[in-house]
Short mmCIF file of C-alpha atoms and ligand atoms in Angstrom, two decimals:
data_model
loop_
_atom_site.label_atom_id
_atom_site.label_comp_id
_atom_site.label_asym_id
_atom_site.label_seq_id
_atom_site.Cartn_x
_atom_site.Cartn_y
_atom_site.Cartn_z
CA MET E 1 -115.13 152.97 98.57
CA THR E 2 -111.98 153.24 96.38
CA HIS E 3 -112.62 150.37 94.34
CA SER E 4 -110.60 150.56 90.89
CA ALA E 5 -114.29 150.42 88.50
CA TYR E 6 -117.51 151.32 89.47
CA ASN E 7 -121.05 152.77 88.42
CA LEU E 8 -122.73 156.22 90.13
CA THR E 9 -126.32 155.38 89.05
CA ASN E 10 -129.33 157.65 89.38
CA THR E 11 -127.54 160.49 89.01
CA THR E 12 -128.41 163.97 87.69
CA ILE E 13 -124.65 165.71 85.49
CA ALA E 14 -124.46 169.02 84.59
CA THR E 15 -122.23 167.21 82.13
CA MET E 16 -120.90 170.63 80.38
CA ASP E 17 -120.71 169.41 76.88
CA PRO E 18 -122.28 171.88 75.06
CA ASP E 19 -122.37 168.86 72.38
CA ILE E 20 -125.51 167.47 75.00
CA SER E 21 -127.92 169.68 74.33
CA GLY E 22 -130.25 172.31 77.10
CA PRO E 23 -129.14 174.32 79.71
CA TYR E 24 -126.04 173.28 81.84
CA GLY E 25 -125.65 169.52 79.26
CA LEU E 26 -128.17 168.47 82.52
CA LEU E 27 -128.87 164.46 82.45
CA GLN E 28 -131.02 163.06 85.00
CA HIS E 29 -131.63 159.34 85.70
CA THR E 30 -128.25 158.90 85.07
CA VAL E 31 -124.99 155.77 84.99
CA ILE E 32 -121.83 157.42 85.38
CA THR E 33 -119.00 154.25 84.85
CA VAL E 34 -115.66 154.68 86.51
CA GLU E 35 -112.80 153.08 85.93
CA ASN E 36 -109.00 153.51 86.19
CA GLY E 37 -109.53 157.43 86.80
CA GLY E 38 -111.03 158.23 84.18
CA ILE E 39 -115.10 158.11 82.77
CA GLY E 40 -115.97 155.17 81.35
CA TRP E 41 -119.08 155.73 80.47
CA VAL E 42 -121.74 158.02 80.98
CA GLY E 43 -125.86 157.68 79.82
CA ALA E 44 -128.98 156.28 80.32
CA PRO E 45 -129.37 153.01 82.45
CA ASP E 46 -130.77 150.43 80.24
CA GLY E 47 -127.92 151.55 77.86
CA LEU E 48 -125.30 150.62 80.73
CA PRO E 49 -122.45 148.06 77.93
CA GLU E 50 -122.32 144.37 79.66
CA ARG E 51 -118.57 145.02 80.32
CA TYR E 52 -119.93 147.74 83.12
CA LYS E 53 -123.20 145.54 84.52
CA THR E 54 -121.40 143.97 86.78
CA LEU E 55 -119.64 147.11 88.43
CA PRO E 56 -120.35 147.79 92.51
CA ARG E 57 -123.08 150.56 92.39
CA HIS E 58 -123.29 153.88 94.05
CA ASP E 59 -126.73 154.88 94.32
CA MET E 60 -126.72 158.87 94.16
CA ASN E 61 -130.64 159.22 94.56
CA GLY E 62 -130.34 162.41 92.06
CA ARG E 63 -127.77 163.87 94.04
CA LEU E 64 -125.80 166.87 91.55
CA ILE E 65 -122.27 165.85 89.81
CA THR E 66 -120.62 168.37 87.94
CA PRO E 67 -117.12 168.16 86.64
CA SER E 68 -114.47 169.65 90.07
CA LEU E 69 -114.11 172.71 90.12
CA ILE E 70 -110.91 174.47 88.01
CA ASP E 71 -109.21 177.63 89.74
CA CYS E 72 -107.66 178.82 86.69
CA HIS E 73 -105.90 182.00 87.88
CA THR E 74 -104.40 181.86 91.37
CA HIS E 75 -100.82 183.03 93.24
CA ILE E 76 -101.89 180.57 95.96
CA VAL E 77 -98.19 180.60 96.74
CA ALA E 78 -96.59 183.65 99.01
CA GLY E 79 -95.08 184.65 101.41
CA GLY E 80 -97.01 186.39 104.56
CA ASN E 81 -99.88 187.85 104.10
CA ARG E 82 -101.49 192.13 104.01
CA SER E 83 -103.94 192.30 105.73
CA LYS E 84 -102.31 194.73 108.00
CA GLU E 85 -102.95 197.22 104.55
CA PHE E 86 -105.97 196.42 104.93
CA GLU E 87 -106.75 198.00 108.21
CA MET E 88 -104.76 201.42 107.53
CA ARG E 89 -105.88 201.95 103.85
CA LEU E 90 -109.31 201.50 105.49
CA GLN E 91 -108.12 204.14 108.03
CA GLY E 92 -107.74 206.30 105.48
CA ALA E 93 -104.07 205.72 104.70
CA SER E 94 -102.98 206.63 100.90
CA TYR E 95 -101.21 204.19 98.50
CA GLU E 96 -98.30 205.85 99.19
CA GLU E 97 -98.48 206.02 102.44
CA ILE E 98 -99.13 202.13 102.35
CA ALA E 99 -96.15 201.61 99.82
CA ARG E 100 -93.56 204.07 102.09
CA ALA E 101 -94.66 202.06 105.31
CA GLY E 102 -93.75 198.77 102.94
CA GLY E 103 -96.72 197.59 101.59
CA GLY E 104 -98.17 196.61 98.33
CA ILE E 105 -96.47 194.27 96.14
CA ILE E 106 -92.72 194.41 97.03
CA SER E 107 -93.69 193.59 100.93
CA THR E 108 -95.16 190.00 99.76
CA VAL E 109 -91.78 190.21 97.19
CA LYS E 110 -89.77 190.42 100.26
CA ALA E 111 -91.97 188.05 102.45
CA THR E 112 -91.29 185.01 100.03
CA ARG E 113 -88.06 185.98 99.27
CA ALA E 114 -86.94 185.39 103.55
CA ALA E 115 -89.88 182.42 103.29
CA SER E 116 -88.52 178.56 102.52
CA GLU E 117 -89.43 176.61 100.46
CA ALA E 118 -91.63 174.63 103.85
CA ASP E 119 -92.60 178.04 105.33
CA LEU E 120 -94.67 178.63 101.85
CA LEU E 121 -96.04 175.36 101.65
CA ALA E 122 -97.58 175.53 104.96
CA GLU E 123 -98.86 179.13 103.77
CA ALA E 124 -100.52 177.97 100.87
CA LEU E 125 -102.00 174.85 101.95
CA PRO E 126 -105.10 176.23 104.40
CA ARG E 127 -106.38 178.40 100.55
CA VAL E 128 -105.44 175.33 98.93
CA ASP E 129 -107.70 172.87 101.26
CA ALA E 130 -109.97 175.69 101.61
CA LEU E 131 -110.20 175.54 97.55
CA ILE E 132 -110.81 171.73 97.63
CA ALA E 133 -113.79 171.80 100.52
CA GLU E 134 -115.44 173.41 97.67
CA GLY E 135 -115.08 171.05 94.57
CA THR E 136 -111.93 172.04 93.42
CA GLY E 137 -109.50 169.22 91.58
CA ILE E 138 -107.31 171.37 89.63
CA ILE E 139 -105.72 174.69 90.45
CA GLU E 140 -103.31 177.03 88.14
CA VAL E 141 -100.24 178.96 90.40
CA LYS E 142 -98.22 181.68 89.71
CA SER E 143 -94.75 182.46 90.52
CA GLY E 144 -94.40 186.69 90.46
CA TYR E 145 -93.47 186.90 93.46
CA GLY E 146 -89.66 186.15 94.26
CA LEU E 147 -88.96 188.77 90.96
CA ASP E 148 -85.06 187.17 91.32
CA ILE E 149 -83.99 183.84 89.80
CA GLU E 150 -83.59 181.57 92.57
CA THR E 151 -87.12 182.94 94.55
CA GLU E 152 -89.11 181.85 90.56
CA LEU E 153 -87.91 179.20 91.07
CA LYS E 154 -88.57 178.99 95.07
CA MET E 155 -91.78 179.76 94.02
CA LEU E 156 -92.63 176.90 91.46
CA ARG E 157 -91.06 174.13 93.39
CA VAL E 158 -93.84 174.83 96.10
CA ALA E 159 -96.59 175.38 92.96
CA ARG E 160 -95.08 171.46 92.32
CA ARG E 161 -94.89 169.87 95.62
CA ILE E 162 -99.26 171.06 96.90
CA GLY E 163 -99.80 168.21 93.99
CA GLY E 164 -98.03 165.40 95.63
CA VAL E 165 -99.45 167.03 99.53
CA ARG E 166 -102.86 166.93 98.25
CA PRO E 167 -105.55 165.23 96.46
CA ILE E 168 -105.88 168.49 93.54
CA ARG E 169 -103.52 168.98 90.15
CA VAL E 170 -101.56 171.38 90.39
CA ARG E 171 -100.60 173.37 86.93
CA SER E 172 -98.03 176.25 87.37
CA THR E 173 -97.00 179.10 85.61
CA PHE E 174 -94.21 181.02 85.22
CA LEU E 175 -95.09 184.80 86.56
CA GLY E 176 -91.35 186.78 86.45
CA ALA E 177 -92.85 189.61 84.31
CA HIS E 178 -95.12 190.55 87.50
CA ALA E 179 -93.37 193.78 89.13
CA VAL E 180 -90.30 195.52 88.64
CA PRO E 181 -87.94 194.81 92.29
CA PRO E 182 -86.86 197.31 93.98
CA GLU E 183 -82.76 196.44 92.70
CA PHE E 184 -84.17 197.33 89.73
CA SER E 185 -86.25 200.54 90.40
CA GLY E 186 -86.84 202.90 86.48
CA GLU E 187 -85.36 199.70 84.97
CA ALA E 188 -87.83 197.27 83.81
CA ASP E 189 -86.23 196.32 80.35
CA ALA E 190 -83.65 194.95 82.51
CA TYR E 191 -84.67 192.96 84.55
CA ILE E 192 -86.97 191.49 81.85
CA ASP E 193 -83.33 190.52 80.41
CA GLN E 194 -80.88 189.98 83.30
CA VAL E 195 -83.67 187.55 85.19
CA CYS E 196 -87.17 187.13 84.07
CA ILE E 197 -86.05 185.37 80.81
CA PRO E 198 -82.75 183.55 83.04
CA ALA E 199 -85.09 182.46 85.47
CA LEU E 200 -87.27 181.00 82.72
CA ARG E 201 -85.10 179.70 80.76
CA ALA E 202 -83.91 177.69 84.12
CA ALA E 203 -87.31 177.38 85.48
CA HIS E 204 -88.80 175.08 82.30
CA ALA E 205 -84.68 173.94 82.21
CA GLU E 206 -86.06 172.40 85.49
CA GLY E 207 -89.62 171.02 84.01
CA LEU E 208 -91.45 173.70 86.56
CA VAL E 209 -92.90 175.88 83.95
CA ASP E 210 -96.48 175.16 82.17
CA ALA E 211 -97.17 177.86 80.81
CA VAL E 212 -95.51 181.52 80.36
CA ASP E 213 -97.96 184.68 82.32
CA GLY E 214 -97.03 188.77 82.52
CA PHE E 215 -98.18 191.91 83.87
CA CYS E 216 -98.96 194.56 80.92
CA GLU E 217 -99.67 197.13 83.00
CA GLY E 218 -98.92 200.74 83.84
CA ILE E 219 -97.55 199.83 86.82
CA ALA E 220 -95.84 196.42 85.49
CA PHE E 221 -94.77 195.90 81.83
CA SER E 222 -95.89 197.36 78.28
CA PRO E 223 -96.47 195.11 76.04
CA SER E 224 -93.83 194.99 74.13
CA GLN E 225 -91.48 194.16 77.22
CA ILE E 226 -93.30 191.18 77.79
CA ALA E 227 -94.03 190.19 73.74
CA ARG E 228 -89.99 189.79 74.48
CA VAL E 229 -90.73 186.98 77.26
CA PHE E 230 -93.07 185.87 75.37
CA ASP E 231 -90.44 184.69 72.59
CA VAL E 232 -88.32 183.09 74.50
CA ALA E 233 -91.69 181.16 75.79
CA VAL E 234 -92.09 180.56 72.38
CA ALA E 235 -89.41 178.60 71.47
CA LEU E 236 -89.23 176.53 74.39
CA GLY E 237 -92.37 175.34 73.25
CA LEU E 238 -94.56 177.12 76.28
CA PRO E 239 -98.12 178.21 76.06
CA VAL E 240 -98.33 182.34 77.15
CA LYS E 241 -101.60 184.17 79.04
CA LEU E 242 -101.50 187.90 80.19
CA HIS E 243 -103.33 189.33 83.10
CA ALA E 244 -104.29 192.28 80.11
CA GLU E 245 -106.52 195.15 80.78
CA GLN E 246 -107.21 195.24 84.15
CA LEU E 247 -106.86 198.67 85.53
CA SER E 248 -106.23 200.58 82.09
CA ASN E 249 -106.14 199.59 78.22
CA LEU E 250 -102.42 198.97 76.67
CA GLY E 251 -103.61 196.54 74.33
CA GLY E 252 -102.20 193.35 75.64
CA ALA E 253 -104.79 191.23 74.88
CA LYS E 254 -104.40 191.86 71.43
CA MET E 255 -100.85 191.19 71.60
CA ALA E 256 -101.46 187.94 74.33
CA ALA E 257 -103.44 186.59 71.02
CA ALA E 258 -101.25 187.58 68.12
CA TYR E 259 -99.52 184.41 69.96
CA GLY E 260 -102.51 182.73 70.40
CA ALA E 261 -102.72 183.31 73.99
CA LEU E 262 -104.68 180.35 76.18
CA SER E 263 -106.11 182.83 78.12
CA ALA E 264 -107.17 186.71 78.40
CA ASP E 265 -107.18 187.58 82.20
CA HIS E 266 -109.07 190.47 83.88
CA ILE E 267 -109.75 192.53 80.69
CA GLU E 268 -112.21 194.70 82.54
CA TYR E 269 -110.67 198.27 80.10
CA LEU E 270 -111.16 195.36 77.20
CA ASP E 271 -112.09 197.61 73.77
CA PRO E 272 -114.14 196.27 71.10
CA SER E 273 -111.18 195.61 68.67
CA GLY E 274 -109.60 193.24 71.25
CA VAL E 275 -112.83 191.31 71.85
CA ARG E 276 -112.52 190.62 68.33
CA ALA E 277 -108.78 189.53 68.56
CA LEU E 278 -109.63 186.97 71.76
CA ALA E 279 -112.82 185.25 69.14
CA ALA E 280 -110.25 185.05 66.64
CA ALA E 281 -107.29 183.59 68.51
CA LYS E 282 -110.04 181.86 70.35
CA THR E 283 -108.29 182.91 73.48
CA VAL E 284 -110.17 182.11 77.43
CA ALA E 285 -111.15 185.43 79.05
CA VAL E 286 -110.31 184.72 82.63
CA ILE E 287 -112.90 186.83 84.76
CA LEU E 288 -111.54 187.87 88.26
CA PRO E 289 -114.21 189.87 90.04
CA GLY E 290 -112.28 188.60 93.42
CA ALA E 291 -109.91 191.80 92.31
CA PHE E 292 -112.25 193.88 91.01
CA TYR E 293 -114.32 193.73 94.26
CA THR E 294 -111.20 193.99 96.26
CA LEU E 295 -110.30 197.27 94.24
CA ARG E 296 -113.04 198.59 94.45
CA GLU E 297 -113.18 199.16 90.69
CA ARG E 298 -115.78 200.61 88.38
CA GLN E 299 -115.03 199.22 85.40
CA LYS E 300 -116.25 196.29 83.97
CA PRO E 301 -115.40 194.06 81.37
CA PRO E 302 -117.21 193.83 79.04
CA ILE E 303 -119.39 189.97 79.42
CA ASP E 304 -121.93 191.19 76.64
CA ALA E 305 -119.25 191.73 73.96
CA LEU E 306 -117.61 188.12 74.84
CA ARG E 307 -121.05 186.64 74.92
CA GLU E 308 -121.69 188.49 71.27
CA HIS E 309 -118.57 187.28 69.95
CA GLY E 310 -118.03 183.62 71.12
CA VAL E 311 -115.38 184.01 73.69
CA ALA E 312 -114.81 181.95 76.18
CA MET E 313 -115.16 183.06 79.47
CA ALA E 314 -113.67 181.71 82.82
CA VAL E 315 -114.49 182.75 86.61
CA ALA E 316 -110.90 182.46 88.61
CA THR E 317 -110.13 183.17 91.99
CA ASP E 318 -106.71 185.22 91.80
CA CYS E 319 -105.98 184.29 94.79
CA ASN E 320 -103.31 186.23 96.09
CA PRO E 321 -102.32 189.04 99.50
CA GLY E 322 -103.39 192.13 97.93
CA SER E 323 -105.48 192.52 95.16
CA SER E 324 -107.62 189.21 95.86
CA PRO E 325 -106.99 187.36 99.00
CA ILE E 326 -109.63 184.62 98.29
CA SER E 327 -109.81 181.50 97.75
CA SER E 328 -113.28 180.41 97.01
CA LEU E 329 -114.66 179.73 93.73
CA LEU E 330 -118.31 179.63 94.20
CA LEU E 331 -118.22 183.80 96.15
CA SER E 332 -115.97 184.52 93.01
CA MET E 333 -118.97 182.21 91.04
CA ASN E 334 -121.84 184.35 92.49
CA MET E 335 -119.65 187.39 92.51
CA ALA E 336 -119.34 186.62 88.23
CA CYS E 337 -123.03 186.89 88.56
CA THR E 338 -124.09 189.34 90.74
CA LEU E 339 -121.08 192.00 89.83
CA PHE E 340 -120.92 191.30 85.90
CA GLY E 341 -124.06 189.63 84.67
CA MET E 342 -122.81 186.72 83.68
CA THR E 343 -125.14 183.60 84.45
CA PRO E 344 -124.81 180.79 86.83
CA GLU E 345 -124.25 178.56 83.72
CA GLU E 346 -122.00 180.91 82.05
CA ALA E 347 -120.33 180.96 85.68
CA LEU E 348 -120.42 177.38 86.37
CA ALA E 349 -118.88 176.97 82.38
CA GLY E 350 -116.14 179.30 84.19
CA THR E 351 -115.01 177.30 86.26
CA THR E 352 -115.17 173.96 85.02
CA ARG E 353 -115.23 173.50 80.77
CA ASN E 354 -113.88 177.22 80.18
CA ALA E 355 -110.83 176.91 83.58
CA ALA E 356 -109.73 173.65 81.53
CA ARG E 357 -109.16 175.62 78.10
CA ALA E 358 -107.62 178.17 79.91
CA LEU E 359 -105.02 176.26 81.20
CA GLY E 360 -104.39 173.91 77.87
CA LEU E 361 -106.19 170.53 79.65
CA HIS E 362 -108.53 168.64 77.44
CA ASP E 363 -109.15 165.67 79.48
CA SER E 364 -110.85 167.90 81.99
CA GLY E 365 -113.39 170.66 82.68
CA MET E 366 -117.07 168.00 81.00
CA VAL E 367 -118.36 165.01 82.51
CA LYS E 368 -117.90 163.08 79.46
CA ALA E 369 -116.81 159.62 78.65
CA GLY E 370 -113.07 159.31 78.35
CA LEU E 371 -112.00 162.09 80.32
CA ARG E 372 -110.61 162.40 84.31
CA ALA E 373 -113.30 160.93 86.47
CA ASP E 374 -112.41 164.05 88.61
CA LEU E 375 -116.42 165.29 89.78
CA ALA E 376 -118.24 166.89 92.29
CA VAL E 377 -121.37 165.77 94.31
CA TRP E 378 -123.49 168.64 95.49
CA ASN E 379 -126.52 168.28 97.96
CA VAL E 380 -128.64 171.10 95.21
CA LYS E 381 -131.48 170.68 93.51
CA HIS E 382 -130.38 173.08 90.48
CA PRO E 383 -126.96 174.14 89.57
CA ALA E 384 -128.10 177.58 89.29
CA GLU E 385 -127.17 177.31 93.42
CA LEU E 386 -123.81 176.94 92.77
CA SER E 387 -123.88 180.43 92.33
CA TYR E 388 -126.96 181.51 93.40
CA ARG E 389 -126.15 181.19 97.31
CA ILE E 390 -123.81 182.98 98.69
CA GLY E 391 -121.02 181.96 101.31
CA PHE E 392 -122.96 178.43 101.67
CA ASN E 393 -120.86 175.14 100.63
CA ALA E 394 -123.29 172.29 99.53
CA LEU E 395 -120.64 169.85 98.76
CA GLU E 396 -121.39 165.99 99.83
CA THR E 397 -118.35 164.58 98.01
CA ARG E 398 -115.50 164.65 95.78
CA ILE E 399 -114.01 162.29 93.17
CA PHE E 400 -110.46 162.85 92.40
CA ARG E 401 -108.86 160.27 89.99
CA GLY E 402 -111.98 158.00 90.16
CA LYS E 403 -111.56 158.17 93.88
CA LEU E 404 -114.15 158.87 96.00
N1 DI6 P 501 -102.76 191.72 88.92
C1 DI6 P 501 -102.95 192.39 90.91
O1 DI6 P 501 -104.30 192.82 90.62
C2 DI6 P 501 -101.99 192.18 90.87
N2 DI6 P 501 -100.71 190.67 90.58
C3 DI6 P 501 -101.45 191.35 89.12
O2 DI6 P 501 -101.15 190.63 88.29
C4 DI6 P 501 -101.31 192.72 92.33
C5 DI6 P 501 -100.80 191.11 93.44
C6 DI6 P 501 -100.43 192.38 94.70
O3 DI6 P 501 -101.02 193.43 94.76
O4 DI6 P 501 -99.74 190.83 95.57
FE1 FE P 502 -103.63 187.60 89.06
#
């Protein structure tokens, strides 16, 4: 079925539209009119506008429809994997021993530098396909395993190519300030000036950058180092976001909020003043339970405080070969609920409406007239089931740009 215009009849919709009262913005016995890749109309069948009445109809038999899912934080393009390290850790090896054996983030940098664009694309696609199979329609993809100009550009080109070979929309984020590469060991500032900022300018000139990110952490970059990269982003007209307060509290989220950041991500160690800063700046808190789980962290993000202050929360995979080798948004939603106490409704808002906000997208994330017709059709009775089940994919079909 690929008509450019049709009606989906007898649907149950978790619209995730806050203008529709009740949990999930749930609508029952509803018609969705899809035309030209967009949502033309949503409402009760007796209100269907005259001009839509003659369109082909597809009876959905009450099936649940949600916005297609959005993974707003991934490092899905990366060379190789770190299963060896995983094995070593479980055999008792320490972080230092693993690093000395060539492990850690730098091992991914080495593999990413050595890989061709075609290799990186081929390695990323199975993970992308896993996300698509769960109803994902948009992914964000970060650079940050190149840490030299050429490889940062290569990663972003691969990110862009994903959207050409798969029915998925890709937003690419420049993450040159992810780690200090070995050739700049102990010289983070020189790396920022000589590589990171020139790489950002080059990537932007090639049209490869939708947003700029950084890793603000003791083992990576300080707030003031990242602020220098953000100053360039602002000058180029690019939005910013930040890996902040993952392993310690350096005040990164507050700094990012001062730049009007789209999102602050991880934020396990976010303090009350950081929560207030995110609320004031309307910065989205991106919750990444896959990394928390993998690293067996103890410190949980301050979900109650975020909720109390009305900070929008997104949930993402953080799919990366080191701290979060997970390519399931549904499992991430389950973890956000079970590990952090988010509600299933918050988890679904976190992979739809709020994930769109974290990417600065205004045309996605809800089922609403005027937005893109990127939808997921589920074989479940209630939207809470999406977060409730573990290791079970209830997706029946996905609609991407109106194509069923
Ligand atoms: N936060 C993380 O947990 C990872 N990057 C980041 O910014 C670690 C990435 C890796 O280990 O490869
Ligand atoms: Fe990350």
